[in-house]
XYZ file of C-alpha atoms in Angstrom:
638
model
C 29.330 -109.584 45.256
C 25.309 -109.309 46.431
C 24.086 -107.111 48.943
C 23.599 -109.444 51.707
C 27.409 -110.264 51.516
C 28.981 -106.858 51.111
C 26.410 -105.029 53.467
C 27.716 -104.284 57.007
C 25.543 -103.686 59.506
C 26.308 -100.896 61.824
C 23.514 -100.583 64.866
C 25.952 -100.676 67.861
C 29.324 -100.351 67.152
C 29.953 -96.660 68.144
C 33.839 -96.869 66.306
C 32.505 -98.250 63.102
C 29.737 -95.605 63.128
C 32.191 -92.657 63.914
C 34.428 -94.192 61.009
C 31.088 -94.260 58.973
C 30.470 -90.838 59.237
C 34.111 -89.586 58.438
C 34.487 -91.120 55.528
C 32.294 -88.637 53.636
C 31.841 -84.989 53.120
C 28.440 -84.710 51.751
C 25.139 -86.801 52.401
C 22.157 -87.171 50.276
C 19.293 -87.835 52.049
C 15.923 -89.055 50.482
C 12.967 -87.850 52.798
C 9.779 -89.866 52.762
C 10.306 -92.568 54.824
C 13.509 -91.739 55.695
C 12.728 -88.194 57.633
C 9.619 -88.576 57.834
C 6.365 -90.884 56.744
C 3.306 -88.790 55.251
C 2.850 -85.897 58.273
C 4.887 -87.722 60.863
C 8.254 -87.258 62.177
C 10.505 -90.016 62.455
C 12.130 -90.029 65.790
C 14.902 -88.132 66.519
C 15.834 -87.301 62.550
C 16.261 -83.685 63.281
C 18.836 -84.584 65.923
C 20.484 -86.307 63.737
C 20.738 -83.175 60.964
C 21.735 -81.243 63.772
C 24.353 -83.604 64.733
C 25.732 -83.923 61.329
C 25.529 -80.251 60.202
C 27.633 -79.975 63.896
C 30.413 -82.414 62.295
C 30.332 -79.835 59.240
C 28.944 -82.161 56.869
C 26.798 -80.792 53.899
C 23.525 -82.095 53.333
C 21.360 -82.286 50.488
C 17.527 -83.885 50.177
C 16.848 -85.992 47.372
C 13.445 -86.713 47.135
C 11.199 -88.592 44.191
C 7.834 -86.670 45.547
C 7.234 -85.023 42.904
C 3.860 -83.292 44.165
C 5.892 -80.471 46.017
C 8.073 -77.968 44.458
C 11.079 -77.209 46.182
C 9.838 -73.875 48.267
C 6.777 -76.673 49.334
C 9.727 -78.828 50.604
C 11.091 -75.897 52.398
C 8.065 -75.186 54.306
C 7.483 -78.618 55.481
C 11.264 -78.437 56.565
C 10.392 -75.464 58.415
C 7.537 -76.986 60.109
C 9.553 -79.729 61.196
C 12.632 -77.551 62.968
C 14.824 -79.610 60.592
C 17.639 -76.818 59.374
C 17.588 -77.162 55.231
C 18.049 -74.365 52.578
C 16.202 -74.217 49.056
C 19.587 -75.139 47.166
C 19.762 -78.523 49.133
C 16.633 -79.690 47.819
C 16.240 -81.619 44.815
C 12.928 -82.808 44.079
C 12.195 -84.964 41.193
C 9.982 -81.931 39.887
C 12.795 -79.745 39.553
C 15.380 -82.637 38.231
C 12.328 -82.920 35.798
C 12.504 -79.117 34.753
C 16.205 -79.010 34.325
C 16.288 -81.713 32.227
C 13.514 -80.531 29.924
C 14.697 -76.752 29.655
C 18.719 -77.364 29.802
C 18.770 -80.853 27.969
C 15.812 -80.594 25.451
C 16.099 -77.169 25.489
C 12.102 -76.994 24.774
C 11.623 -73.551 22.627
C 9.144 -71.052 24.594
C 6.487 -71.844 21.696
C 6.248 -75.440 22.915
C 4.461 -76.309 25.736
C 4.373 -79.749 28.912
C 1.283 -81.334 29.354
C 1.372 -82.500 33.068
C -0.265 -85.285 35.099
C 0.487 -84.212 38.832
C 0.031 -82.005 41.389
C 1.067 -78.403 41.678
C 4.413 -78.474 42.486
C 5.130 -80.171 38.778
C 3.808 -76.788 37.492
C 5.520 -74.876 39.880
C 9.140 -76.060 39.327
C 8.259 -75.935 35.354
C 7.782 -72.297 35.854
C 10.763 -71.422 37.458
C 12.925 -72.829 34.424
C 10.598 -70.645 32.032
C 8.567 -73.462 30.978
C 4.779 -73.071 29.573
C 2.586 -76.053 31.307
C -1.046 -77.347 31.370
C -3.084 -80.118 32.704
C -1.912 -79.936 36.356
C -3.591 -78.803 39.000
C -6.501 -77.439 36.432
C -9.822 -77.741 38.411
C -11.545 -78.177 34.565
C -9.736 -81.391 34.490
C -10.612 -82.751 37.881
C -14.107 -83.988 36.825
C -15.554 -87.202 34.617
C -15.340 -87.277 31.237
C -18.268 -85.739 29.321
C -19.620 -87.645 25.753
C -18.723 -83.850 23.946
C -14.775 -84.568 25.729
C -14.355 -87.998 23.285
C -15.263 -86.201 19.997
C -13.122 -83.065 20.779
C -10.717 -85.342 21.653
C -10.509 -87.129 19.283
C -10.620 -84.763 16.661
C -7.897 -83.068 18.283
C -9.818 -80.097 19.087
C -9.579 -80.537 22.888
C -5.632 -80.554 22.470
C -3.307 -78.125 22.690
C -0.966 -78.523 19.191
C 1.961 -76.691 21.553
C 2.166 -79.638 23.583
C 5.537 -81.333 22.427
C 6.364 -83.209 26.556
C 4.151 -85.393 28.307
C 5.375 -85.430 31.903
C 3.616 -87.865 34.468
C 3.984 -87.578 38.500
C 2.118 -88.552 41.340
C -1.658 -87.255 40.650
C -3.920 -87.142 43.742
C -7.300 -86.004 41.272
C -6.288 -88.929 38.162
C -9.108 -89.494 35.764
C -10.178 -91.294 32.808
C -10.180 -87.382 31.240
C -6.618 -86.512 31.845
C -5.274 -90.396 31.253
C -7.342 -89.935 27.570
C -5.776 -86.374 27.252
C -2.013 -88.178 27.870
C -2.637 -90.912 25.451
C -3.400 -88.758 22.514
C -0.656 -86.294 23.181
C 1.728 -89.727 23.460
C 0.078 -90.720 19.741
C 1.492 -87.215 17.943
C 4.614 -87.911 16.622
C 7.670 -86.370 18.511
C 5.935 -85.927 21.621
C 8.513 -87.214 24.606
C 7.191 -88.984 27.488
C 8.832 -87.764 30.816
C 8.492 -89.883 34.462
C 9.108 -87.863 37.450
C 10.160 -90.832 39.267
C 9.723 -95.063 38.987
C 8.408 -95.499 42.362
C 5.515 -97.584 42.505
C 4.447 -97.333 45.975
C 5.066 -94.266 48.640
C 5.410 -94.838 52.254
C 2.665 -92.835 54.296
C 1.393 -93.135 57.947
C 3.572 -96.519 58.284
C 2.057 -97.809 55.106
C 2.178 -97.934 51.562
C -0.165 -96.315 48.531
C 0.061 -95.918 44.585
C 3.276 -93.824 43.182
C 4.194 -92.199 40.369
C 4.637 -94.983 38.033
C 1.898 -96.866 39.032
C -0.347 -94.296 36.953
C 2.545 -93.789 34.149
C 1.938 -97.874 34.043
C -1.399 -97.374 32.253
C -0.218 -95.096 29.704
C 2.716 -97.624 28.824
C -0.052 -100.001 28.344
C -1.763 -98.207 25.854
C 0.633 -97.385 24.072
C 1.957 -101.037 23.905
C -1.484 -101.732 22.927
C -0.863 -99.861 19.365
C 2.652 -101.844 19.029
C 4.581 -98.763 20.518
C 6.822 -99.260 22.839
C 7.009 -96.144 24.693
C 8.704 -95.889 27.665
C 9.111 -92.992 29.816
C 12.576 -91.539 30.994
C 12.454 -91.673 34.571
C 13.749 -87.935 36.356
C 13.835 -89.164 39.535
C 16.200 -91.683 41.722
C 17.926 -93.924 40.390
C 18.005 -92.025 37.012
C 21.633 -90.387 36.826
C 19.968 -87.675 34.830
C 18.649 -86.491 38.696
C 22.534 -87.588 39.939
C 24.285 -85.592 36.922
C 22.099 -82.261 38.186
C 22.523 -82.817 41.726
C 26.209 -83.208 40.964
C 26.949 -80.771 38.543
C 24.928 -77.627 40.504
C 26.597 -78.343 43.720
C 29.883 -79.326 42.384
C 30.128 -82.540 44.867
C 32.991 -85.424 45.162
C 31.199 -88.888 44.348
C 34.015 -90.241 46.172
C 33.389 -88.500 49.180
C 29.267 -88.399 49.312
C 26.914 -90.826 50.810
C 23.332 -91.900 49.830
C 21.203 -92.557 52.357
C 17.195 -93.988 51.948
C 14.708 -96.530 52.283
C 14.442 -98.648 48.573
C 16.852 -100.576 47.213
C 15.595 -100.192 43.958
C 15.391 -96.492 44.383
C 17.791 -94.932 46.641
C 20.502 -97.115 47.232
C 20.660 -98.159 43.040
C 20.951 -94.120 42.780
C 24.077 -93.970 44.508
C 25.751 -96.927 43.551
C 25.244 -96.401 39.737
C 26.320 -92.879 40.145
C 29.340 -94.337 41.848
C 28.942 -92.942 45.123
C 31.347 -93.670 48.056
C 28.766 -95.006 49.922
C 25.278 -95.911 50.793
C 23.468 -96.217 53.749
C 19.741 -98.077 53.393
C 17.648 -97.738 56.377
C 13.972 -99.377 57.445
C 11.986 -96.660 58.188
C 10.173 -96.687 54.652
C 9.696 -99.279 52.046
C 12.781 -101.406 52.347
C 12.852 -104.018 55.272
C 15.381 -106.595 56.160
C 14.069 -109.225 54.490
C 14.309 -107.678 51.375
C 17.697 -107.405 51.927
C 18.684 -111.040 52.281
C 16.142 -112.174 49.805
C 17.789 -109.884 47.729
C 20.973 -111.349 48.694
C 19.544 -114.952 47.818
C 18.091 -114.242 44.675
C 20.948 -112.004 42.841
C 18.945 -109.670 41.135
C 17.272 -105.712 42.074
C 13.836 -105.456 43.845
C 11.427 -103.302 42.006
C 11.040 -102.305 38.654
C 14.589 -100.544 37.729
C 15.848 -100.640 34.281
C 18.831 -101.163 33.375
C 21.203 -103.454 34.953
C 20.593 -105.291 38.332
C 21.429 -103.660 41.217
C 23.390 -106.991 42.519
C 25.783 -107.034 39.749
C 27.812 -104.251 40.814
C 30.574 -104.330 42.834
C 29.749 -102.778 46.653
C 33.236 -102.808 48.712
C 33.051 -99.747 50.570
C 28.815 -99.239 50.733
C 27.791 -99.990 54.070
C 23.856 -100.908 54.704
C 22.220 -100.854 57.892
C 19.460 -103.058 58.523
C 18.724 -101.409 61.898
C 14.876 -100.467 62.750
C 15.465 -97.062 63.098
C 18.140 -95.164 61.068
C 18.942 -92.484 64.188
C 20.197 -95.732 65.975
C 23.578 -95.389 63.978
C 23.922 -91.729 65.195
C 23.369 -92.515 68.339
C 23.786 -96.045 69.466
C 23.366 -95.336 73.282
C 20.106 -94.277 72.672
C 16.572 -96.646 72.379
C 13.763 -95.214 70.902
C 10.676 -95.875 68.687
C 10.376 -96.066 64.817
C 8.533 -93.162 64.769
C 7.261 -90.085 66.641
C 3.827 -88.823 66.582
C 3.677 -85.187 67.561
C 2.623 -84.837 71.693
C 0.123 -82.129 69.883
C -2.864 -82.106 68.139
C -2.216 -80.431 64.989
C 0.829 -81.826 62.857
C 3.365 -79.003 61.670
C 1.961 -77.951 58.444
C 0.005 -75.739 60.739
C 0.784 -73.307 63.592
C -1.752 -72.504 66.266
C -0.864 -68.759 67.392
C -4.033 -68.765 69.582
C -6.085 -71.135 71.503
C -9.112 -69.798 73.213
C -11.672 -71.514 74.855
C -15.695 -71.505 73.786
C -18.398 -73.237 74.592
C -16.501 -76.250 76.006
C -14.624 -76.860 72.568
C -11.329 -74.524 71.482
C -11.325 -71.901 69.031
C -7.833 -72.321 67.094
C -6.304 -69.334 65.500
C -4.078 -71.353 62.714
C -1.356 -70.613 60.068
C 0.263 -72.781 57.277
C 1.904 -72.552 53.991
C -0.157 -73.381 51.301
C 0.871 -75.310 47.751
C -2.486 -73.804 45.942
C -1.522 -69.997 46.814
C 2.013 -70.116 47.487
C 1.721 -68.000 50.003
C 1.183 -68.694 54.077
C -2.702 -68.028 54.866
C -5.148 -68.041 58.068
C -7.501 -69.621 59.150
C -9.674 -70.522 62.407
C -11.047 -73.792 63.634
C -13.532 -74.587 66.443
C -12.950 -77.850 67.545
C -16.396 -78.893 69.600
C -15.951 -80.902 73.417
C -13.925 -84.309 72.711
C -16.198 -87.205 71.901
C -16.495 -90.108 74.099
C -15.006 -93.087 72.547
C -13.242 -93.035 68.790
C -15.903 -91.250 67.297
C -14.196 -88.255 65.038
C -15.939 -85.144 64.296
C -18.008 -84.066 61.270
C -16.975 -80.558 59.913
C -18.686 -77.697 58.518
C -16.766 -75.327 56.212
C -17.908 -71.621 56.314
C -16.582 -69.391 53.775
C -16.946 -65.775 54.338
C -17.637 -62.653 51.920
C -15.752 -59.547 50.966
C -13.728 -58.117 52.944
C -13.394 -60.237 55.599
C -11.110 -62.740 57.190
C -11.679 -66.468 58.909
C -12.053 -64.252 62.412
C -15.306 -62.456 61.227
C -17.562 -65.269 61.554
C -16.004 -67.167 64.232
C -16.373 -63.886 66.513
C -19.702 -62.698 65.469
C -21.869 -65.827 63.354
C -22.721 -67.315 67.065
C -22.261 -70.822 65.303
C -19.675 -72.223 68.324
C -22.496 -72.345 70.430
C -24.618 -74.933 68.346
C -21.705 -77.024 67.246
C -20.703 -77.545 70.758
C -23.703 -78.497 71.608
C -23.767 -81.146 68.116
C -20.361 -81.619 68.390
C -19.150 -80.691 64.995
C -16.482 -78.701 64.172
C -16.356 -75.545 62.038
C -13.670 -74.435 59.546
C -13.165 -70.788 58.589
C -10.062 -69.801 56.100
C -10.080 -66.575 54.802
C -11.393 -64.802 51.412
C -7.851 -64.735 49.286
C -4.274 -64.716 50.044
C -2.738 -61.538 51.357
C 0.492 -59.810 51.031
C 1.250 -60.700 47.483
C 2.209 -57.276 46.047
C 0.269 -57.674 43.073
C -0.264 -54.384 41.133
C -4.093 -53.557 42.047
C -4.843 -55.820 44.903
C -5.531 -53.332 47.667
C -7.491 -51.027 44.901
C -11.050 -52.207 45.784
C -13.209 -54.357 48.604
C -14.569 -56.085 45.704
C -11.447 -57.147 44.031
C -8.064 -58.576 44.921
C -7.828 -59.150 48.311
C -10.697 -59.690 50.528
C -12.197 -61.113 47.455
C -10.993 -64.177 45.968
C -14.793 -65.689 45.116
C -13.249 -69.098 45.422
C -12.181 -69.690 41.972
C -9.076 -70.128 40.498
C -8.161 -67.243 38.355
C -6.854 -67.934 34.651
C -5.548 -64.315 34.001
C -2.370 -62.856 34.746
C -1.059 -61.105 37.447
C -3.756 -63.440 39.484
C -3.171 -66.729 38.219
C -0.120 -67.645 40.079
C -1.928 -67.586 43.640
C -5.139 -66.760 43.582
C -6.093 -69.916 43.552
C -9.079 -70.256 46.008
C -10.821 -73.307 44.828
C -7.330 -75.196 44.825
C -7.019 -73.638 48.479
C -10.279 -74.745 50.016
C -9.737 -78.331 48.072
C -5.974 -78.324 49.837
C -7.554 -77.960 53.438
C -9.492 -81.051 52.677
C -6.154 -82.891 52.331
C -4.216 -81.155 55.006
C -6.214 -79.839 57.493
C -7.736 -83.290 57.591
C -4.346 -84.905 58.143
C -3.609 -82.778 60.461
C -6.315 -82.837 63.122
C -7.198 -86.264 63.901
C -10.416 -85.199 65.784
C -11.784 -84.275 62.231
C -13.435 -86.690 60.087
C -12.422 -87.136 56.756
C -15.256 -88.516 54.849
C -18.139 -86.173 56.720
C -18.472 -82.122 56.040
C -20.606 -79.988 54.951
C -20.456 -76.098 53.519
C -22.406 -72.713 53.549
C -21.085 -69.012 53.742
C -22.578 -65.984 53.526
C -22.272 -63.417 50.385
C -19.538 -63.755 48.001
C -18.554 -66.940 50.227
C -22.389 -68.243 49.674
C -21.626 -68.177 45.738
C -18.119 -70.080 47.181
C -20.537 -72.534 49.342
C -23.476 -73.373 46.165
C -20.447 -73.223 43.532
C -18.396 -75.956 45.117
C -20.850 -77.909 46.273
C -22.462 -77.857 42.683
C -18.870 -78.918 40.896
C -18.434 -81.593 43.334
C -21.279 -83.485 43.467
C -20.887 -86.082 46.075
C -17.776 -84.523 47.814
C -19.668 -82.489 50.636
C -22.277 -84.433 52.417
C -24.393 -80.557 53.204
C -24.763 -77.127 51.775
C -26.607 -73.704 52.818
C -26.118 -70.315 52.211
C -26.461 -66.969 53.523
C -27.435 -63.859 51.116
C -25.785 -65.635 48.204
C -24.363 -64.401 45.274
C -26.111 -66.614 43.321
C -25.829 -65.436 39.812
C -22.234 -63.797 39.480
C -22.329 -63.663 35.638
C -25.333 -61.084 36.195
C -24.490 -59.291 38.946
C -21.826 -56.106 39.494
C -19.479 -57.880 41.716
C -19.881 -61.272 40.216
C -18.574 -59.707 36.755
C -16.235 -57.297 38.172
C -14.418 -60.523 39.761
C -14.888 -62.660 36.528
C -13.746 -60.311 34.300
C -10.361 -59.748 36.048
C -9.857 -63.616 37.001
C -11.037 -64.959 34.185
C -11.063 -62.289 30.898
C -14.189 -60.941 29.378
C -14.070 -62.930 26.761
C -14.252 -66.580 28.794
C -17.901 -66.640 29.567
C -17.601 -70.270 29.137
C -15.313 -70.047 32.611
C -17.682 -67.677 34.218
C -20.722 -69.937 33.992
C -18.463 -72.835 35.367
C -18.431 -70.311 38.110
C -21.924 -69.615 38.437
C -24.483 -71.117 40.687
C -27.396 -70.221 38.665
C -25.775 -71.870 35.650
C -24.327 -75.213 37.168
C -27.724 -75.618 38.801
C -29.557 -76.528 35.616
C -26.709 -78.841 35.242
C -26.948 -80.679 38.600
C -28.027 -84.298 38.964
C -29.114 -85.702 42.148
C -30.645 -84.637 45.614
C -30.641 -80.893 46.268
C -31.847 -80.101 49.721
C -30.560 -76.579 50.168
C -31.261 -74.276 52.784
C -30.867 -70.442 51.862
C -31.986 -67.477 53.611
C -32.127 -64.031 52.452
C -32.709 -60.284 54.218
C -35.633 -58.367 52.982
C -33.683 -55.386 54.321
C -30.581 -56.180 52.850
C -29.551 -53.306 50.494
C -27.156 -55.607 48.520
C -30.006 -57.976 47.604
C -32.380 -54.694 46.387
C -29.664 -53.443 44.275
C -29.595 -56.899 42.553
C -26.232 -58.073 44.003
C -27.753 -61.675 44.760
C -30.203 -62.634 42.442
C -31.866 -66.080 44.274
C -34.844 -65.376 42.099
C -32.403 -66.336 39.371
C -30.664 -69.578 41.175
C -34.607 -70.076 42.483
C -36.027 -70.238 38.413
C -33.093 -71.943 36.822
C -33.112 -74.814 39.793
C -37.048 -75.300 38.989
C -36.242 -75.181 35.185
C -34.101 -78.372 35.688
C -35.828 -79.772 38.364
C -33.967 -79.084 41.277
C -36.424 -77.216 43.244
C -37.743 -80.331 44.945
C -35.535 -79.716 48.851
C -34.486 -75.963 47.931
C -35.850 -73.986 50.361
C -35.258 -70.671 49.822
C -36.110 -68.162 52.865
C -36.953 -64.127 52.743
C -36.616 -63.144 56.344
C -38.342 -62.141 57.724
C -40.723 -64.511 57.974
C -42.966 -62.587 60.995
C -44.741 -59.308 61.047
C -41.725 -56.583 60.140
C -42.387 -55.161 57.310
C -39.661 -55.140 54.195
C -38.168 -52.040 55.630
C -37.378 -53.483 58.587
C -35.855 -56.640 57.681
C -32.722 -58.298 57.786
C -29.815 -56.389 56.077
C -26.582 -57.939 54.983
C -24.713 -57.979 58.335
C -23.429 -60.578 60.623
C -26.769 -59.777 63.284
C -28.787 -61.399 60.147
C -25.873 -64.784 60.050
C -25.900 -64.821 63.796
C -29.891 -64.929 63.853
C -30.081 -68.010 61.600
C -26.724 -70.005 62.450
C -28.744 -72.503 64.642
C -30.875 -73.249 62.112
C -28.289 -73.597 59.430
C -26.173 -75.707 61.927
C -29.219 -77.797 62.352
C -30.250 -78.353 58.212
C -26.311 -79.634 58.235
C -26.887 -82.059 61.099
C -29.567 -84.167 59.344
C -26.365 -85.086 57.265
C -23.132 -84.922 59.453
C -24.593 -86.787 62.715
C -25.778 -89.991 62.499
């Protein structure tokens, strides 16, 4: 019996639906594209949990994204009002983790090298499990010729490395894919799939998945004669059905899949014979898939095994409805989708709004993947601008000590980005509230103090992640405002968030289209504070991390244009003690030829003598925002 012939179609018929609903005790739901699509809501799905949590029915979210860990999942459940607990969420990240430390049973000594995103690494870790690749920011750049030779000579690989585990990677490279291969080529390594989907559904449309970058490692491998194919985690692999099953001790008989892919979803519950399943069309799936489906007698998608067609279906009921809340409530007419009536999306919550220079200061808070923590931040948005036109930002990362409120209530920059219309980001200096043993010990250390790395030594590595975090807000903060444009900012910051402003502006050439700086720290390896910080986030023995770290040392290293704007106080008693060192960034730029746009300013530039010049404080930022704000708009504004 196909699909087409055995599916029923419910939109309408209130009895059938009510008779729908009763048959089953339990529902699996997948998410994207089925609750939601990227950052947007589908209408009226948290009316529908409601209503079925109301009818006593237990819920669990099955989801192949395998980029957020299950405490990421509960956060964007949060954000959404929908009602979910951390035990009904099974990602394919976590399916993957179970499986490797309950079914392999990988020994502590033996280690996963992962392509994906953090929330791989973070279920990994909760089943005990020692990972690398990742989210590593050393990994996230081109391949070097030094890489090919330590790669291949197997110097550049970790000999623990026994699991090769592939997600969704937002940062894939030629370096990590080259990394995967040669792990694949040792002999006993396993190669792991967090899920088969090809696509993902996203703001109504669909992008690259999982196995689309899993695809070219297949190919290599094929190209040696070895047939190496990855075991899928995710849906419709009844490894993910046999954990989901056997944690929450469910009734197959009496539970219902419910999703958006026939090859993914509905394939999941009928081969892990499942009383029912209910596809819906507000994802990847659309009717005519269905009834070519029907016509043609075989699966859609790349599933192994056998075709989805072949089994029998009595009893799994398909709708083929536009929008799945339609066979809750069949009285009702609404859109596909909902777009939020506000102007942030829910991964962030505005707890102030107040109003300057024409534009809106936001006071905003969100849970972040990088830090695992919830942090602040606060956003100007400048006056609307006629027509479509979005606006260019300006990230501004502060020093120690402070917050994402210091600047935007004493730096004076609102006033000249209202006037240029550009917007101005300020998050804060590290997460907070972490109860790590020696955080609150010092303003120079721990929090207050991040430096915008990512630290590599214990206690700090789990969250103090503030290049990840700054990197993150590119993604979602982006997303999130649609006023902001996504392909136009610029960076500065003043002090320790100057080093943050050269540093990633220096590992990412290309990314940010501006950069000044305010009394940088511009040679941390050689400074007090700079090695304080890099010897407790990175070890005093990884000098090879602390010049990846250091502006003085990635500026020899920089190719292409440099215009850089940098002013320092003459009076500033950091700078005299030899906190900032420019005369160090200053020598090693002109050593590599760099010096051509850096324009380095001692302020004062007028009559005062040295004594009375510009100290460290925000009345030295404030004086010299406008003309900061103005080196950025050469670049921002057209």
């Amino acid at each position: 019996m196909d699909v087409a012939t055995s599916s029923r179609k419910l939109t309408g018929d209130g009895q059938a639906i009510k008779e729908f609903i009763d048959k089953f005790d339990t529902f699996l739901f997948d998410c994207d594209g089925v609750l939601w699509s990227g950052d947007i809501l589908l209408d009226r799905a948290a009316e529908a949990i409601g209503m079925l949590r109301g009818k006593g029915k237990r819920l669990v979210f099955v989801t192949n994204n395998s980029t957020k860990s299950r405490a990421d999942y509960k956060k964007k459940f949060d954000n959404f009002d929908i009602d979910a607990n951390v035990d009904e969420i099974f990602g394919s990240s976590y399916s993957a983790a179970i499986y490797i430390s309950r079914k392999l049973k990988l020994p502590k000594n033996e280690k996963v090298f992962v392509i994906g995103e953090s929330g791989i690494e973070s279920e990994l870790r909760s089943e005990g499990i020692f990972c690398i690749g990742g989210a590593d920011p050393n990994l996230r750049r081109d391949i070097e010729p030094s890489d090919y030779a330590k790669i291949a000579s197997g110097d550049a690989l970790d000999p623990a490395v026994t699991v090769v585990l592939a997600g969704l990677d937002f940062h894939i490279n030629y370096l990590k894919l080259s990394l995967a291969f040669h792990y694949l080529c040792r002999p006993g390594v396993r190669f792991l799939l967090t899920n088969i989907d090809a696509t993902l559904p996203n703001s109504h449309a669909l992008f690259p998945g999982a196995s689309s970058i899993a695809a070219s490692l297949v190919n290599m491998m094929r190209s040696l004669n070895r047939d190496v194919e990855p075991l899928a985690m995710g849906k419709p692999s009844q490894a993910m059905m046999d954990v989901v099953v056997d944690i929450l001790t469910l009734d197959r008989s009496r539970t219902c899949m419910v999703g958006d892919r026939l090859n993914t979803d509905i394939k999941f519950g009928i081969e892990g014979k499942l009383g029912g399943t209910l596809g819906v069309l507000t994802g990847v799936m659309r009717e005519d898939d269905l009834k070519q489906a029907g016509k043609e007698g075989r699966d859609e998608g790349p599933s192994a095994g056998g075709s989805l067609l072949t089994h029998q279906v009595e009893g799994h009921v398909r709708s083929v409805n536009n929008n799945f809340i339609n066979i809750i409530h069949p009285e009702t007419t609404i859109s596909p989708q909902k777009t939020l009536p506000v102007t942030s999306m829910p991964d962030f919550k505005t707890t102030a709004t107040i109003a300057s220079f024409g534009g809106k200061l936001l006071k905003l808070t969100h849970y972040a993947a990088a830090t695992g923590c919830e942090m602040a931040l606060n956003l100007y948005l400048p006056p609307e601008v006629p027509g479509s036109k979005k606006a260019p930002a300006l990230f501004y990362l502060s020093g120690l000590t402070c917050t994402g409120d210091n600047c935007a209530e004493k730096g004076f920059f609102q006033q000249g980005a209202s006037q240029k219309g550009i917007a101005v980001v300020y998050p804060d200096t590290s997460p907070r509230g972490l109860n790590i043993v020696g955080e609150e010990d010092a303003y120079d250390f721990g929090t207050g103090a991040g430096f915008y790395v990512d630290a590599t030594q214990a206690p700090w590595s789990k969250s103090y992640k503030m290049e990840s975090y700054i990197a993150e807000l590119h993604t979602t903060l982006f997303a999130s405002f649609p006023q902001l444009d996504p392909e136009n900012f610029g960076i500065t910051g003043h002090s320790m968030g100057g080093h943050g402003a050269l540093t990633l502006f220096l590992r990412n050439p290309g990314k940010y289209r501006s950069v000044s700086a305010f009394a940088p720290i511009s040679n941390p390896s050689n400074c007090p504070w700079g090695q304080k910080a890099f010897q407790g986030y990175f070890g005093d023995e990884n000098k090879d991390e602390w010049k990846k770290h250091d502006a003085t040392e990635l500026v020899k290293l920089y190719k292409g244009p440099l215009d850089l704007l940098i002013d320092v106080g003459t009076g500033d008693n950091f700078y005299k003690q030899g906190q900032l060192l420019p005369e160090n960034f200053a020598a090693a730029a002109a050593e590599a030829g760099n010096d051509k746009e850096l324009n380095i300013r001692y302020q004062p530039r007028t009559n005062l003598t040295q004594t009375q010049g510009y100290d460290h404080s925000y009345y030295f930022v404030s004086t010299f925002a406008a003309d900061h704000l103005a080196h950025h708009a050469k670049y921002l504004l057209p």
